[in-house]
PDB file of C-alpha atoms in Angstrom:
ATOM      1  CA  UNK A  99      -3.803 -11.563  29.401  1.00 54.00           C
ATOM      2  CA  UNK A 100      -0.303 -11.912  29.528  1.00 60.00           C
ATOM      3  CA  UNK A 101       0.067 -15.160  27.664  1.00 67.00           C
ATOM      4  CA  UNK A 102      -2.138 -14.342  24.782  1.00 72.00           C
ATOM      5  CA  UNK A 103      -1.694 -16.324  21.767  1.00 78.00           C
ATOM      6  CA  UNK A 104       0.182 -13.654  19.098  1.00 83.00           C
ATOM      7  CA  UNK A 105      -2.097 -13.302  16.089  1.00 86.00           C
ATOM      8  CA  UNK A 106      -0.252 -13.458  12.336  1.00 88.00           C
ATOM      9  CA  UNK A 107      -1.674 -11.323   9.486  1.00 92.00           C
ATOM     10  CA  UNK A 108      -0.994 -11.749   5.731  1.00 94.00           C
ATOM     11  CA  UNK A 109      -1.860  -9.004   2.925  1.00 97.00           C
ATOM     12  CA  UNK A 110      -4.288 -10.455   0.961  1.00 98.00           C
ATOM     13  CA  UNK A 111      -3.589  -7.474  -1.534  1.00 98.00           C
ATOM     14  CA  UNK A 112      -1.754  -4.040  -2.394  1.00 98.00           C
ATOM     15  CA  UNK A 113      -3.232  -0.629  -3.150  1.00 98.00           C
ATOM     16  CA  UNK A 114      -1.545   1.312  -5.873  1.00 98.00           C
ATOM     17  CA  UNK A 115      -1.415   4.963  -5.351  1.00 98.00           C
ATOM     18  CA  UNK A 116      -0.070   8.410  -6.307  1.00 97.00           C
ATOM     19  CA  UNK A 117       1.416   8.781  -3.429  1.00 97.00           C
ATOM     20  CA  UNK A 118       4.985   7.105  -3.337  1.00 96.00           C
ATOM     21  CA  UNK A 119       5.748   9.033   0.381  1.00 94.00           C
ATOM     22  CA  UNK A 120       3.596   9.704   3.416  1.00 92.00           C
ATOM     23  CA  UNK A 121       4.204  13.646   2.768  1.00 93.00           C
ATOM     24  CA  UNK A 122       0.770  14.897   0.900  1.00 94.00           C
ATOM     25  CA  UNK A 123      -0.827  11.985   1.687  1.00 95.00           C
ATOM     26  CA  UNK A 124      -4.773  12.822   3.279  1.00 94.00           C
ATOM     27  CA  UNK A 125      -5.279  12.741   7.082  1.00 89.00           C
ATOM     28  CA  UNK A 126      -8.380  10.975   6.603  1.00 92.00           C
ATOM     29  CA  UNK A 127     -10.263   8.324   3.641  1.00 95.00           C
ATOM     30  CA  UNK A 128     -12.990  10.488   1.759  1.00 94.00           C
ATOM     31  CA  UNK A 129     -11.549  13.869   1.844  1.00 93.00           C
ATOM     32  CA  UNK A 130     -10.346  13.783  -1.545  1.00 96.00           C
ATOM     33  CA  UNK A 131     -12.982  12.341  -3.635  1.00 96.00           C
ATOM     34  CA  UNK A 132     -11.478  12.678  -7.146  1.00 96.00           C
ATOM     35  CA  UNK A 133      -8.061  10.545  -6.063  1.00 97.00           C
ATOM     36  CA  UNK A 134      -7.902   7.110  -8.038  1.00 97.00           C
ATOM     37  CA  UNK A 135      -6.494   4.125  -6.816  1.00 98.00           C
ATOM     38  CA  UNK A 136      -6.746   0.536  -7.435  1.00 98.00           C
ATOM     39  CA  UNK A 137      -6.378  -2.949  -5.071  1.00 98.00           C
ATOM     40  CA  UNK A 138      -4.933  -5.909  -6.700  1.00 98.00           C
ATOM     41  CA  UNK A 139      -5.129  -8.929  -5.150  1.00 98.00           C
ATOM     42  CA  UNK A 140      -2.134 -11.364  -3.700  1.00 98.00           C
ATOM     43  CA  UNK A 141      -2.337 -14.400  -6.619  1.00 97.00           C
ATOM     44  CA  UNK A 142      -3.927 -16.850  -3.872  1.00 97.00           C
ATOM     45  CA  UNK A 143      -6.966 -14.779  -3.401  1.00 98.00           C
ATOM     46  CA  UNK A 144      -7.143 -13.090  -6.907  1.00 98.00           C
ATOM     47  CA  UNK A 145     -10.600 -15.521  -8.173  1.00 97.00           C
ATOM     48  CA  UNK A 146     -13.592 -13.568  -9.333  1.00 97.00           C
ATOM     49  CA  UNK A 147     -15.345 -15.977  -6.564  1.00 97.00           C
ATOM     50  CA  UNK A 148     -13.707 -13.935  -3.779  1.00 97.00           C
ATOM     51  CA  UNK A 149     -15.417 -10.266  -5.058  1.00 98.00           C
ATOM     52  CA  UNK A 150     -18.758 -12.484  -5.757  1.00 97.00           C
ATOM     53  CA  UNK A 151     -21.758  -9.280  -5.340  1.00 98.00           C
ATOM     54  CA  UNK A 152     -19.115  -6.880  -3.847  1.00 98.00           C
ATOM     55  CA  UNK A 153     -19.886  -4.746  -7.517  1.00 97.00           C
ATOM     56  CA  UNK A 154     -23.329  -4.284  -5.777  1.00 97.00           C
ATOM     57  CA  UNK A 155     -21.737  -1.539  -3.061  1.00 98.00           C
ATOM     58  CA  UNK A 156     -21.069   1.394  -3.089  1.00 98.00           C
ATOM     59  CA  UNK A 157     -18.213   1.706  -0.309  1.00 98.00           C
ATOM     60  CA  UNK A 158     -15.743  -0.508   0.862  1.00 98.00           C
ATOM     61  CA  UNK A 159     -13.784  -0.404   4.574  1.00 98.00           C
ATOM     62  CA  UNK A 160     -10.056  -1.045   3.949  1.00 98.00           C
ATOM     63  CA  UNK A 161      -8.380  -2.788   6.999  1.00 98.00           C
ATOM     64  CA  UNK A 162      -4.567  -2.144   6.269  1.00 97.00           C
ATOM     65  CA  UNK A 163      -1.389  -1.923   7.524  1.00 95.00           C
ATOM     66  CA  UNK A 164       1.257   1.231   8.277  1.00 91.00           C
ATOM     67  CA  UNK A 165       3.868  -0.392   6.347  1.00 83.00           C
ATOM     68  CA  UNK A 166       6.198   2.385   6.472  1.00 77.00           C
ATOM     69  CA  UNK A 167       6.774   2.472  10.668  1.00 72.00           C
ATOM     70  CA  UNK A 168       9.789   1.912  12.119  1.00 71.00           C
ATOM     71  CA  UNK A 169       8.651   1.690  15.859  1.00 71.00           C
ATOM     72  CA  UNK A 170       9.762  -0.501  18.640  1.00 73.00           C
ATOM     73  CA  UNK A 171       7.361   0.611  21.188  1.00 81.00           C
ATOM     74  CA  UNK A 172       4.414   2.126  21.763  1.00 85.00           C
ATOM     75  CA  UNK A 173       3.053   5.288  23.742  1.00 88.00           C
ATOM     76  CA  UNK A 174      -0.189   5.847  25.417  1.00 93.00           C
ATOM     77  CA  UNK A 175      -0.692   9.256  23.882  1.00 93.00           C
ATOM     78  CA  UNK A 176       0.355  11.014  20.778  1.00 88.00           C
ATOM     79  CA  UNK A 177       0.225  14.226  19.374  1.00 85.00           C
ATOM     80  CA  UNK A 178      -1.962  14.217  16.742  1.00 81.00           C
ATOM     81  CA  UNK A 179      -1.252  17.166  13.885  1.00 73.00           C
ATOM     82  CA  UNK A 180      -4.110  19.098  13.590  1.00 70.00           C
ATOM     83  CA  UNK A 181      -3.436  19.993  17.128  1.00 74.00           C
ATOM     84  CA  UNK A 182      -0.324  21.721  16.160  1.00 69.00           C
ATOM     85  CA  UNK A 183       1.990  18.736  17.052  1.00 69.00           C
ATOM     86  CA  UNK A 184       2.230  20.103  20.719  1.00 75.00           C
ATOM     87  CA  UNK A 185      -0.913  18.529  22.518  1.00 85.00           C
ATOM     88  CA  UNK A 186      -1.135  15.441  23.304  1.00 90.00           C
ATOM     89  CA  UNK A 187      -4.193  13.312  23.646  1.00 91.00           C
ATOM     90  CA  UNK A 188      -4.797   9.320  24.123  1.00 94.00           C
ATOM     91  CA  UNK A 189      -3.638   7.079  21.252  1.00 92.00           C
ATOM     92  CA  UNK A 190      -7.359   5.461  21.673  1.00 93.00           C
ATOM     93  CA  UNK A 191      -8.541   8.705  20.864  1.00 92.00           C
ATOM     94  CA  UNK A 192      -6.890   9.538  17.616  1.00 89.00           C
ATOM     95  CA  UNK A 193      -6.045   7.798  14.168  1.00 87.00           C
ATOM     96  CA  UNK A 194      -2.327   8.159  14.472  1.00 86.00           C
ATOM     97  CA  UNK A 195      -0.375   5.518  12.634  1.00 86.00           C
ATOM     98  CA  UNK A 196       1.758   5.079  15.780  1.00 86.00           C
ATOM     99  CA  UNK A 197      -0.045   2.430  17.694  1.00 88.00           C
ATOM    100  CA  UNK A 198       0.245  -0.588  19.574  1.00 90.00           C
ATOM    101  CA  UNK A 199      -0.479  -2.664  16.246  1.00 90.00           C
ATOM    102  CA  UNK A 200      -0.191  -0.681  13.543  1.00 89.00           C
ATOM    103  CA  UNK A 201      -3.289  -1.360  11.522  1.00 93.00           C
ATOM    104  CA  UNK A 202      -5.404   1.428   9.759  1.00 95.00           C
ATOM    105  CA  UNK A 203      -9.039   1.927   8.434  1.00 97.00           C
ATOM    106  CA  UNK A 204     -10.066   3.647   5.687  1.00 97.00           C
ATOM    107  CA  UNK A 205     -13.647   3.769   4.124  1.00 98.00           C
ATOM    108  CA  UNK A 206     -13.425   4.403   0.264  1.00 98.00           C
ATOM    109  CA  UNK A 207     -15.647   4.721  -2.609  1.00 98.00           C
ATOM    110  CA  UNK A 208     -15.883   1.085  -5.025  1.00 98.00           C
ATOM    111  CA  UNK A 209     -15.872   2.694  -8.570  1.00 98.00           C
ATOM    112  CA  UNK A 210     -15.560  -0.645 -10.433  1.00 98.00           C
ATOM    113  CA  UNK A 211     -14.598  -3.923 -10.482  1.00 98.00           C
ATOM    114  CA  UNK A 212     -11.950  -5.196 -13.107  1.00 98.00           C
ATOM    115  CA  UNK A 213     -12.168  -8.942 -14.021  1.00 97.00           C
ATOM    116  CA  UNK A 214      -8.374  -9.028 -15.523  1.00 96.00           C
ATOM    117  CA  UNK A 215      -7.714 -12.704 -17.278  1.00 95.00           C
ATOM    118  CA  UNK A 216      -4.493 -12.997 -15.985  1.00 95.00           C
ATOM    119  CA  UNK A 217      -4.562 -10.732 -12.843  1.00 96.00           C
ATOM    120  CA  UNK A 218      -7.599 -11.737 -11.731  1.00 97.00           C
ATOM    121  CA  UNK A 219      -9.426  -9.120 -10.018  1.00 98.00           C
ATOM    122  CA  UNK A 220      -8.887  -5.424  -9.562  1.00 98.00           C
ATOM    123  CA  UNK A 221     -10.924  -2.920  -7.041  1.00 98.00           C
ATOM    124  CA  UNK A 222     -10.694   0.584  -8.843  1.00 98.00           C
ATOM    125  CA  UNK A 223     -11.615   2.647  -6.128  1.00 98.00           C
ATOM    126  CA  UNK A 224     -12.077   6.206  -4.920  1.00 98.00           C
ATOM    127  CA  UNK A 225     -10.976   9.217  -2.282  1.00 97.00           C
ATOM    128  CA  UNK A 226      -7.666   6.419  -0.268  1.00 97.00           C
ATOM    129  CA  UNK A 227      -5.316   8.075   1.772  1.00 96.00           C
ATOM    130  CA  UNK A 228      -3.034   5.367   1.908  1.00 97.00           C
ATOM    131  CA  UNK A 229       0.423   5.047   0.664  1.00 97.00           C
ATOM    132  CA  UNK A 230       1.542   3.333  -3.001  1.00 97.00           C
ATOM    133  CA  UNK A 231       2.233  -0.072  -2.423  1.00 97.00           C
ATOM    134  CA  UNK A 232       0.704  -0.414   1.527  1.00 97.00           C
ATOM    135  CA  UNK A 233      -0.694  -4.154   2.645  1.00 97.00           C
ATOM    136  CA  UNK A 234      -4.539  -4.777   2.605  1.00 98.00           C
ATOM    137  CA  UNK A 235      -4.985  -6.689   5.211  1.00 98.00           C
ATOM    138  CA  UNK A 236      -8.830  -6.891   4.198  1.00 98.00           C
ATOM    139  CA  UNK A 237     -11.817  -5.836   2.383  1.00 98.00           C
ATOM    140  CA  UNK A 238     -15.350  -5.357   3.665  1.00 98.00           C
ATOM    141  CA  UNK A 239     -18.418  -3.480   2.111  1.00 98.00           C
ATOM    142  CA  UNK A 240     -19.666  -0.918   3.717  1.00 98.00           C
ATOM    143  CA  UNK A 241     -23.044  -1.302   4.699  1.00 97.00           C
ATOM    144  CA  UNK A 242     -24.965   2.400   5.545  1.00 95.00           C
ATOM    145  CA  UNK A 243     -27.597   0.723   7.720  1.00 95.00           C
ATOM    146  CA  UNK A 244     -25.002  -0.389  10.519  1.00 96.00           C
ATOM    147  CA  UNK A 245     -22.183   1.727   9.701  1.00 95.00           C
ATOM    148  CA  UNK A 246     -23.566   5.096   9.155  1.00 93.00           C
ATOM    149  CA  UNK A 247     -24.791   7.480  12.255  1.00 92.00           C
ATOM    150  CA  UNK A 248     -25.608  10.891  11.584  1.00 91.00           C
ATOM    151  CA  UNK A 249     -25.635  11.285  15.306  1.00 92.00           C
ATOM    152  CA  UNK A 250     -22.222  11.047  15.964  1.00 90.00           C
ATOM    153  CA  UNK A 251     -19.763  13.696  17.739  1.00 90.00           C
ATOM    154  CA  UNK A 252     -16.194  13.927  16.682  1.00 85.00           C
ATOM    155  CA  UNK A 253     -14.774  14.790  19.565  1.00 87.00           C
ATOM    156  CA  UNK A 254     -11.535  17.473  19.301  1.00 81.00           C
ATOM    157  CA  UNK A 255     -11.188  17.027  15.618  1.00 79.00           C
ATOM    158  CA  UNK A 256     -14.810  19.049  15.340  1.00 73.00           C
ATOM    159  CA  UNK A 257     -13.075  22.309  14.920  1.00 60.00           C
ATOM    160  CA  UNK A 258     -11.280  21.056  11.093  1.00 64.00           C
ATOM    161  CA  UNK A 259     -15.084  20.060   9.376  1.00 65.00           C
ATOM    162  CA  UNK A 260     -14.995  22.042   6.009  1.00 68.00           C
ATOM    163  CA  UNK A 261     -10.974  23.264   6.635  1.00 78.00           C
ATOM    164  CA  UNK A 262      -9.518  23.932   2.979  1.00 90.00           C
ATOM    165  CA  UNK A 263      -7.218  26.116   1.392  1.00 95.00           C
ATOM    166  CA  UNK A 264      -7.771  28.229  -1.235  1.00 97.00           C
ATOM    167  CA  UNK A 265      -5.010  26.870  -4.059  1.00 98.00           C
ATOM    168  CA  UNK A 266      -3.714  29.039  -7.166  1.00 98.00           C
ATOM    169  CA  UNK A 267      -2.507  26.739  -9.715  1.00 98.00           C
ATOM    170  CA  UNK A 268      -0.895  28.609 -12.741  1.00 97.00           C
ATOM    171  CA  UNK A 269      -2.163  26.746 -15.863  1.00 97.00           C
ATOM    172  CA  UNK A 270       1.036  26.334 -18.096  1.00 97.00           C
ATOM    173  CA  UNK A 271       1.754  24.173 -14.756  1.00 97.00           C
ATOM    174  CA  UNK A 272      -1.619  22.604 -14.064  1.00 97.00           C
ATOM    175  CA  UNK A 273      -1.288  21.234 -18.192  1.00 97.00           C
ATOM    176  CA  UNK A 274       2.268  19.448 -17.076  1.00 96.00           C
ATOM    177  CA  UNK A 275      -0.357  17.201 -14.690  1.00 97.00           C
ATOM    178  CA  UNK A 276      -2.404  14.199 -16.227  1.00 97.00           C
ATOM    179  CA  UNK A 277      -5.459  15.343 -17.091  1.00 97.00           C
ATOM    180  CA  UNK A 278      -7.261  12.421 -14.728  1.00 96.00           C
ATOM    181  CA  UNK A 279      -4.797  13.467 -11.995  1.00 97.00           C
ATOM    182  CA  UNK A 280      -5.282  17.155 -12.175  1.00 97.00           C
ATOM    183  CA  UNK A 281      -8.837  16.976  -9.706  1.00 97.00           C
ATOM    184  CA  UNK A 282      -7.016  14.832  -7.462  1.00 97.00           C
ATOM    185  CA  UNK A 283      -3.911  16.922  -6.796  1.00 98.00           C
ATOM    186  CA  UNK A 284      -6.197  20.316  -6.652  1.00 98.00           C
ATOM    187  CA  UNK A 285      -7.964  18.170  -3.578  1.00 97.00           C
ATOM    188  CA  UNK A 286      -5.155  17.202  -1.702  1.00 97.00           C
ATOM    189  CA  UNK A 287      -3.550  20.423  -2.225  1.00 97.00           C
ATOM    190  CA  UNK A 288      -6.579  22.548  -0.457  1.00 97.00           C
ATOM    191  CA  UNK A 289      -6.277  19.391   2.462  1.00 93.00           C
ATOM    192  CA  UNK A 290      -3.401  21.560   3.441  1.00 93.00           C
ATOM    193  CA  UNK A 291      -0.530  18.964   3.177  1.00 92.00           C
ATOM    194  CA  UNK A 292       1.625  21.020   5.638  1.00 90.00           C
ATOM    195  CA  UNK A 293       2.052  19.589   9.390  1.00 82.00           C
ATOM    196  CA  UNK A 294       0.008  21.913  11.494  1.00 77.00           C
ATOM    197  CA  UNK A 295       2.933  23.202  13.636  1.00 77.00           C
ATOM    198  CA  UNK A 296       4.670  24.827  10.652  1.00 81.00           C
ATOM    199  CA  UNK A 297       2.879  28.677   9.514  1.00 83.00           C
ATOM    200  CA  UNK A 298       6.366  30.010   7.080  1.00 89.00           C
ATOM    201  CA  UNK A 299       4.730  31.812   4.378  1.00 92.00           C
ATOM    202  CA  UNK A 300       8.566  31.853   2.762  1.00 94.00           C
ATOM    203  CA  UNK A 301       8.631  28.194   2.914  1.00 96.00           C
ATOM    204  CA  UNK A 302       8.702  26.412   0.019  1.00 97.00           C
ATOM    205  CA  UNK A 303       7.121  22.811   0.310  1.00 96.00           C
ATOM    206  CA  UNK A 304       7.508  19.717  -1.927  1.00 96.00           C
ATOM    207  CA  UNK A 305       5.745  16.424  -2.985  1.00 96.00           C
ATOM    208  CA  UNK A 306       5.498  13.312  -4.867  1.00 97.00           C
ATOM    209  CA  UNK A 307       2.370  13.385  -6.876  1.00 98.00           C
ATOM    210  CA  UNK A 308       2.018  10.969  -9.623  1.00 97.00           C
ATOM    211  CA  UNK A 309       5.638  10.708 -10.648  1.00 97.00           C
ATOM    212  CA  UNK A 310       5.481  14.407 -10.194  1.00 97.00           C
ATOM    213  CA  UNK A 311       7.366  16.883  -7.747  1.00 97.00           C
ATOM    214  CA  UNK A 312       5.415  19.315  -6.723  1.00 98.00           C
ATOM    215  CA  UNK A 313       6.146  22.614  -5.267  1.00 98.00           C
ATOM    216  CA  UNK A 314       4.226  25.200  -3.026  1.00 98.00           C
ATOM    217  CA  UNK A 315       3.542  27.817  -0.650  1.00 97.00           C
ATOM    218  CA  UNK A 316       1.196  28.818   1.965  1.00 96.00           C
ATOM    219  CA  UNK A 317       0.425  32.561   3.167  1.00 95.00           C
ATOM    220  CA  UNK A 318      -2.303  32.537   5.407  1.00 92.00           C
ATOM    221  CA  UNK A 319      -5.537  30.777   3.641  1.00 93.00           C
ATOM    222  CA  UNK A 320      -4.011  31.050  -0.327  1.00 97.00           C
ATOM    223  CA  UNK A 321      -1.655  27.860  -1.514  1.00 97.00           C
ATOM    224  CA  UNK A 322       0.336  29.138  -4.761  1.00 98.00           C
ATOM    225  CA  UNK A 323       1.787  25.924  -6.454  1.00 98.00           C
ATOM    226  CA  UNK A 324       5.204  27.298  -7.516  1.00 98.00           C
ATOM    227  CA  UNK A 325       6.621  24.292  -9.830  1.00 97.00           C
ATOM    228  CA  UNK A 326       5.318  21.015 -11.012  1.00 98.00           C
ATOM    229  CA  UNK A 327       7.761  18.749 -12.968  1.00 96.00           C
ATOM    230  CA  UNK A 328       8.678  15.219 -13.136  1.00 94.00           C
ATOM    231  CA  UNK A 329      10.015  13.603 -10.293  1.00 86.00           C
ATOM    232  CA  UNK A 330      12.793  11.928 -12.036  1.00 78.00           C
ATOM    233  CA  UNK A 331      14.612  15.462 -12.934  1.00 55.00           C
TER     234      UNK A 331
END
C-alpha cells in the first residue's frame, strides 16, 4: 500500500566480534562453529527477567541489522558471490545484505548465559557471521520442532554444501594467534574468504582477525597463510 505507516526499529543490543570489517566475515551463521562471540544488551533491556528460561536452548535466531550499508535504493536482483559475482538472481532469492530493508538472520549456537552485576546480561554464543559492533534488532530461541525441516531444497546455492579449502598454517605463525581464537580463524579460513570472481594464485589477501592482520594465498584447493601479526603494526 502506498501509504503504509513506516515502521521504527531500535537495537535492543550489540554483538561483539572478531571481525572489525565485512572482509573474512562467513557467508552464512553456523559454518564456523568454533567462532566466539557475545550479545550485550542496550541498558533498558539488560534485566535477567528479559533472558528468563532462554539458558534452556540450545540455538538462538538473531534478527539484525546491516549496519555497514551505504545504499539509497534498492534492486530487484543481485549478484550473489558464490555465483562468481556475474549472475544475477532475485533479491527474494538470496541473503544479500543489499535489500529493500536491510535486516539479516542468523541462527547461532547459545553457549551460556552471563548474569554480569553491573552489565546485566550477556549471550556468549557460537558459529555468528556478523560484524563487531552490528545492531540486534532481536533475539528468539530456536525451536527444532517448527524451525527445522530436513526436507528442504536449497535452491542454486546446492552446489557449495561441504565447499572448504584445504589451509596450511605454519606454526611459528599459528602460536602468534590466541589460543581460543586459533579454531576459529582455521574455520573461516577453509570458508574461502575470497569473493568468488577472483582465482589469482599470486594474490596475496588480507584480514582483520582478532586484532590480527592476516595474510594468505589461494592456488587451486590449498590456502597457505603467509603472515599473521598484529593489526596495529
Amino acid at each position: 500500500m502506498a501509504n503504509s505507516p513506516s515502521i521504527t526499529l531500535r537495537p535492543i543490543a550489540h554483538i561483539k566480534t572478531d571481525f572489525p570489517d565485512k572482509f573474512g566475515i562467513p557467508r552464512q551463521s553456523g559454518l564456523v562453529k568454533q567462532l566466539k562471540a557475545f550479545i550485550q544488551f542496550e541498558p533498558e533491556f539488560a534485566v535477567p527477567e528479559a533472558v528468563r528460561g532462554l539458558e534452556g536452548f540450545s540455538h538462538l535466531w538473531l534478527i539484525w541489522q546491516f549496519s555497514n550499508l551505504h545504499q539509497t535504493h534498492w534492486s530487484p536482483t543481485v549478484r550473489p558471490p558464490r555465483l562468481g559475482g556475474n549472475k544475477r538472481m532475485g533479491v527474494f532469492a538470496t541473503r544479500s545484505p543489499f535489500r529493500p530493508n536491510p535486516v539479516g538472520l542468523s541462527c547461532v549456537k547459545l553457549d551460556t548465559v552471563e548474569l554480569d552485576p553491573q552489565k546485566g546480561p550477556i549471550l556468549h554464543i557460537l558459529g555468528a557471521d556478523l560484524m563487531d559492533n552490528t545492531p540486534i534488532l532481536d533475539i528468539k530461541p530456536y525451536l527444532p520442532q517448527a524451525d527445522c525441516h530436513t526436507e528442504a531444497s536449497c535452491g542454486f546455492t546446492a552446489c557449495y554444501s561441504g565447499y572448504a579449502l584445504q589451509v596450511h598454517c605454519p606454526p611459528e605463525l599459528l602460536l602468534q594467534v590466541p589460543e581460543d581464537k586459533r579454531a576459529g580463524l582455521l574455520g573461516v579460513l577453509a570458508q574461502d574468504p575470497r569473493p568468488s570472481y577472483q582465482k589469482d594464485p599470486t594474490r596475496v589477501y588480507g584480514m582483520r582477525f582478532a586484532g590480527l592482520e592476516v595474510r594468505f594465498t589461494v592456488q587451486e584447493n590449498l590456502l597457505t597463510v603467509q603472515e599473521i601479526f598484529s593489526a596495529c603494526k
